[in-house]
GROMACS .gro file of C-alpha atoms in nm:
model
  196
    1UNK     CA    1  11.054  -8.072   1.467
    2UNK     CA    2  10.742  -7.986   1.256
    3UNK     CA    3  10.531  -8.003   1.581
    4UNK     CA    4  10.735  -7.730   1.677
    5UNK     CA    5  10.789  -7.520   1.385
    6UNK     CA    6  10.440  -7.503   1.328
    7UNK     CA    7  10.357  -7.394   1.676
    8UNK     CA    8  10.642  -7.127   1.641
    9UNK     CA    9  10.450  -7.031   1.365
   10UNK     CA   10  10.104  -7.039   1.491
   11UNK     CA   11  10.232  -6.838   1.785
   12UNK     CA   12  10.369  -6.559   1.550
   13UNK     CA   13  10.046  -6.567   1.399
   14UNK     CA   14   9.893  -6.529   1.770
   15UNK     CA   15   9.687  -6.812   1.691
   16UNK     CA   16   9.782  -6.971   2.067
   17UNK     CA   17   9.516  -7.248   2.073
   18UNK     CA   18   9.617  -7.403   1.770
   19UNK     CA   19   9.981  -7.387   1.868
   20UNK     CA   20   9.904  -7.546   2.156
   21UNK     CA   21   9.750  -7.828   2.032
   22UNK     CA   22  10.078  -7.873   1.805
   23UNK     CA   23  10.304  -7.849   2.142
   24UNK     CA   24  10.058  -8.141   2.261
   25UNK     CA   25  10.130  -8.359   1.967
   26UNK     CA   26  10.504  -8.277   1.996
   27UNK     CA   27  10.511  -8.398   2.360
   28UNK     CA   28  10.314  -8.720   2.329
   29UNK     CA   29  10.558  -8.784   1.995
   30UNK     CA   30  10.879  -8.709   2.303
   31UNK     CA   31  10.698  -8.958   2.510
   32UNK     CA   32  10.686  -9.246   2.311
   33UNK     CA   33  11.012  -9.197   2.148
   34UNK     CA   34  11.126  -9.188   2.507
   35UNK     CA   35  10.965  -9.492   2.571
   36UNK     CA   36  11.080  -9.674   2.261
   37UNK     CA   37  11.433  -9.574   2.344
   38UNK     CA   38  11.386  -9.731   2.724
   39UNK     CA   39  11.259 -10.012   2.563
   40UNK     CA   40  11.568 -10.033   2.299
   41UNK     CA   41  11.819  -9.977   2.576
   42UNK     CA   42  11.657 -10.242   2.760
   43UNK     CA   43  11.659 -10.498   2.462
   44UNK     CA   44  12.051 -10.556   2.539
   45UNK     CA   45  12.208 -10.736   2.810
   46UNK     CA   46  12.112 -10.557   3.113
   47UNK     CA   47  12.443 -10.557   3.379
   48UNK     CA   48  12.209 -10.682   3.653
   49UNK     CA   49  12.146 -10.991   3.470
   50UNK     CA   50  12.516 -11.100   3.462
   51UNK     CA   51  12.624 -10.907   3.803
   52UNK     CA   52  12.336 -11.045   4.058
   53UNK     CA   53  12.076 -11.247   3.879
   54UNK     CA   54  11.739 -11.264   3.718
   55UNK     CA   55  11.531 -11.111   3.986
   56UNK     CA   56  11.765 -10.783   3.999
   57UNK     CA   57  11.712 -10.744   3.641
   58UNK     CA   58  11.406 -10.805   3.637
   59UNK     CA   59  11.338 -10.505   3.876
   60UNK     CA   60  11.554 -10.303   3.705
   61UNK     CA   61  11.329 -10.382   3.381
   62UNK     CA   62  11.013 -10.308   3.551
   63UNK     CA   63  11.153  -9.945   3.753
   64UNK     CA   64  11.301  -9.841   3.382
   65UNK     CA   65  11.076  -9.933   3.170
   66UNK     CA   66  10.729 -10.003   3.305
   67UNK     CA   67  10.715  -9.797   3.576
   68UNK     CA   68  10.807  -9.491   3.411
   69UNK     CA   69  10.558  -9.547   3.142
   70UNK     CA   70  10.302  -9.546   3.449
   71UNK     CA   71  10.232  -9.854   3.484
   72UNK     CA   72  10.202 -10.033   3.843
   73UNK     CA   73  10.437 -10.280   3.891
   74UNK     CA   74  10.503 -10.561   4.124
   75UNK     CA   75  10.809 -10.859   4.134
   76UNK     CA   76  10.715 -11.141   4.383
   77UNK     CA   77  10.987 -11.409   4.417
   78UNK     CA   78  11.029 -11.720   4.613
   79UNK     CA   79  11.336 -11.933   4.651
   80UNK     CA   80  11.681 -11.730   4.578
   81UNK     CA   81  12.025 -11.900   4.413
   82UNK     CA   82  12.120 -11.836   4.088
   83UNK     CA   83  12.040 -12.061   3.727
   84UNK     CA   84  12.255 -12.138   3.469
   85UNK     CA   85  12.306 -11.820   3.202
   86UNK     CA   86  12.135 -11.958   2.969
   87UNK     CA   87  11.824 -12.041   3.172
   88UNK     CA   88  11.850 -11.694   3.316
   89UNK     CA   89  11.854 -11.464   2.960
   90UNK     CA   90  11.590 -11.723   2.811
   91UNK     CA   91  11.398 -11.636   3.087
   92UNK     CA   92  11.461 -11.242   3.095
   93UNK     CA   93  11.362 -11.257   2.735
   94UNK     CA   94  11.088 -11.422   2.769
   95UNK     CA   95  10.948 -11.185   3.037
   96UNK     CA   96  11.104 -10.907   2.816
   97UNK     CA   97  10.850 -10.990   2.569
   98UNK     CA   98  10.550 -11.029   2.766
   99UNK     CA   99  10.643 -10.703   2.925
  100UNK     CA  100  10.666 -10.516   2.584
  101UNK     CA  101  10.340 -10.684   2.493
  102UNK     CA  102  10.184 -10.573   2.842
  103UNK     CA  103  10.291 -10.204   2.799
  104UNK     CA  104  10.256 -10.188   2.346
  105UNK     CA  105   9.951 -10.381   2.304
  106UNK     CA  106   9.738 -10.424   2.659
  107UNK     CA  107   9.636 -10.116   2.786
  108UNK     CA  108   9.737 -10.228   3.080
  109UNK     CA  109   9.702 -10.055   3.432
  110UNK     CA  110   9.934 -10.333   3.636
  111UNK     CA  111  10.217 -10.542   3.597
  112UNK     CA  112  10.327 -10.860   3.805
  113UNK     CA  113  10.565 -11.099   3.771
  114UNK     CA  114  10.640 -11.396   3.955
  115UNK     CA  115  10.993 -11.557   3.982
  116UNK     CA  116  10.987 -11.901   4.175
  117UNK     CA  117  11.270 -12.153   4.210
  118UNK     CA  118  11.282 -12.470   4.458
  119UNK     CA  119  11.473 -12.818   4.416
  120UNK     CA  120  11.256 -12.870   4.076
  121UNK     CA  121  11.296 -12.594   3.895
  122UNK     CA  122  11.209 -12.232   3.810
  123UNK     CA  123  10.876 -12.059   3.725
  124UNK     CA  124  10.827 -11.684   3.556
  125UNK     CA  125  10.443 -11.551   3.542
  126UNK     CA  126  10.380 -11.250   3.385
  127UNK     CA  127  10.009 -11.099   3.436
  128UNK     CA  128   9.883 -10.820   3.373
  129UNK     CA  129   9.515 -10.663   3.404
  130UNK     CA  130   9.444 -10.548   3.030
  131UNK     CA  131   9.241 -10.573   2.767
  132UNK     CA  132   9.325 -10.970   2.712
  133UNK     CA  133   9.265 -11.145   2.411
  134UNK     CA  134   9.190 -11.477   2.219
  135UNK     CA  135   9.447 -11.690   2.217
  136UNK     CA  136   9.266 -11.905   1.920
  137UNK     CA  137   9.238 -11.609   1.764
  138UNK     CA  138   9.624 -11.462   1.753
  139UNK     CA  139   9.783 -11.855   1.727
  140UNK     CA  140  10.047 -11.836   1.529
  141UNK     CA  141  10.052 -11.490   1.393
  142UNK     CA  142  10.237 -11.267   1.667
  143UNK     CA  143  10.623 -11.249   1.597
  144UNK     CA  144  10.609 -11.229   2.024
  145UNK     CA  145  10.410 -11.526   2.129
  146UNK     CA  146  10.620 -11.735   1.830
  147UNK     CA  147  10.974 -11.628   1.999
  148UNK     CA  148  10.823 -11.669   2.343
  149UNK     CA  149  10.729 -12.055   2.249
  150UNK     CA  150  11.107 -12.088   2.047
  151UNK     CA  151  11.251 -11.995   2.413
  152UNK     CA  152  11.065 -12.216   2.612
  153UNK     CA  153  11.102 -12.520   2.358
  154UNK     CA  154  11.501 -12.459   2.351
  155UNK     CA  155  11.509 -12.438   2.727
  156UNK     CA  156  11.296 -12.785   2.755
  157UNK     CA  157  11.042 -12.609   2.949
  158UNK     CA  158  10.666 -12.559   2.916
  159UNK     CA  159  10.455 -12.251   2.820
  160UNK     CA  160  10.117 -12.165   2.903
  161UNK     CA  161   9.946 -11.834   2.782
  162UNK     CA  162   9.593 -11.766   2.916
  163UNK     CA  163   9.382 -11.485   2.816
  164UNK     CA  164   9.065 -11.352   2.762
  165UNK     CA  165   8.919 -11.047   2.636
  166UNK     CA  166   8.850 -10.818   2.884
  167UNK     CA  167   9.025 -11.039   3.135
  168UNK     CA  168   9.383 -10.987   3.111
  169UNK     CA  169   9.715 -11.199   3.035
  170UNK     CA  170   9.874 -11.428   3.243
  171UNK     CA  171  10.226 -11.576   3.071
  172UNK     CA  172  10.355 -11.877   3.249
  173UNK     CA  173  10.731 -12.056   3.207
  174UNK     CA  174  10.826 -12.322   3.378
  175UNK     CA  175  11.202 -12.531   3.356
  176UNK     CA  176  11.248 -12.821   3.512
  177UNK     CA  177  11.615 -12.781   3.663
  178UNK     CA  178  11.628 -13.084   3.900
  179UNK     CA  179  11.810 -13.411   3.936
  180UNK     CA  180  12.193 -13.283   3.767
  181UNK     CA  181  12.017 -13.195   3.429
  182UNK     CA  182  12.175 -12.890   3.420
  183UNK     CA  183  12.583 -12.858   3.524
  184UNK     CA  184  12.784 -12.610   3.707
  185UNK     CA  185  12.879 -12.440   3.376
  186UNK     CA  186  12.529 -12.423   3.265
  187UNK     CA  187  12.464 -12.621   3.035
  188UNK     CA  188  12.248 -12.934   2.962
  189UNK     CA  189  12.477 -13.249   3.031
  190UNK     CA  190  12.328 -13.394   2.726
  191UNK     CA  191  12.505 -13.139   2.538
  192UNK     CA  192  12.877 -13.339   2.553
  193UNK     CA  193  12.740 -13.589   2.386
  194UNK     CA  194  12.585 -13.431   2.144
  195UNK     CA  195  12.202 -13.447   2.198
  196UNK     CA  196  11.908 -13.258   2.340
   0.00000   0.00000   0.00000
């Protein structure tokens, strides 16, 4: 609201340019609260995820979120059937976070992500075509990348981030899912008795 009292004032004071410039600010402020809020809403348990699967959601994400904020977008996904929760919202959050990072920190222009699922098991790749960076250089220091890696390791699955600047980020999950380790409610067998 200062944005706009001050250009409310400025305008009294016929001093239009100036209020203009404050009517600029107080839109680009709009936007990213806007954006901040998409993200927020976006942060909770999204109905698709539970109703019809990752892939839906993970749509759903990219039209609400990414795509509004401009970005180009793309979902590619081979194989269909649905995982076990668990694997499913690791994996959401895991491309949540990429995603944020894509759209907060990447100046970004596109967005893909790739869902594939056979006998073996699932991948998620997240790319994008930004800015990149060095992975030596951020290891261990972004709150992201940590809980990315804290995902994958609880899931039993395997990470690999490559970037580079100027080149881009490519995020890639992959959980093995074959040969009865997981069970029809979803969880690891080994659970029952008590190990991981």
């Amino acid at each position: 609201t200062l944005y706009a009292e001050a250009a409310t004032r400025l305008l009294a004071a016929g001093k239009v340019a100036k209020a203009a410039e404050h009517l600029r600010e107080l839109r680009d402020t709009a936007q990213e609260a806007l954006r901040d809020m998409r993200l927020l809403l976006f942060e909770l348990r999204p109905p698709e995820l539970e109703q019809v699967g990752l892939a839906a959601a993970l749509q759903a994400r990219l039209e609400a979120v990414e795509g509004r904020a401009g970005l180009e977008t793309e979902l590619r996904v081979e194989g269909e059937g649905r995982l076990p929760p668990e694997i499913e919202e690791g994996l959401y959050r895991i491309a949540q976070e990429a995603l944020n990072n894509a759209l907060k920190h990447a100046q970004a222009r596109k967005v893909t992500v790739y869902l594939r699922q056979d006998e073996r098991g699932v991948t998620l790749e997240v790319a994008d075509d930004g800015i990149g960076f060095d992975p030596k250089a951020v290891e261990g220091k972004g709150m992201g990348l940590r809980s990315i890696a804290e995902r994958v390791r609880l899931m039993g699955g395997r990470l690999e981030i490559q970037s580079e600047p100027g080149k881009g980020t490519r995020v890639r999950v992959s959980v093995e899912t074959h040969k009865g380790s997981w069970n029809l409610m979803g969880t690891r067998r080994e659970e029952r008795h008590g190990t991981l």
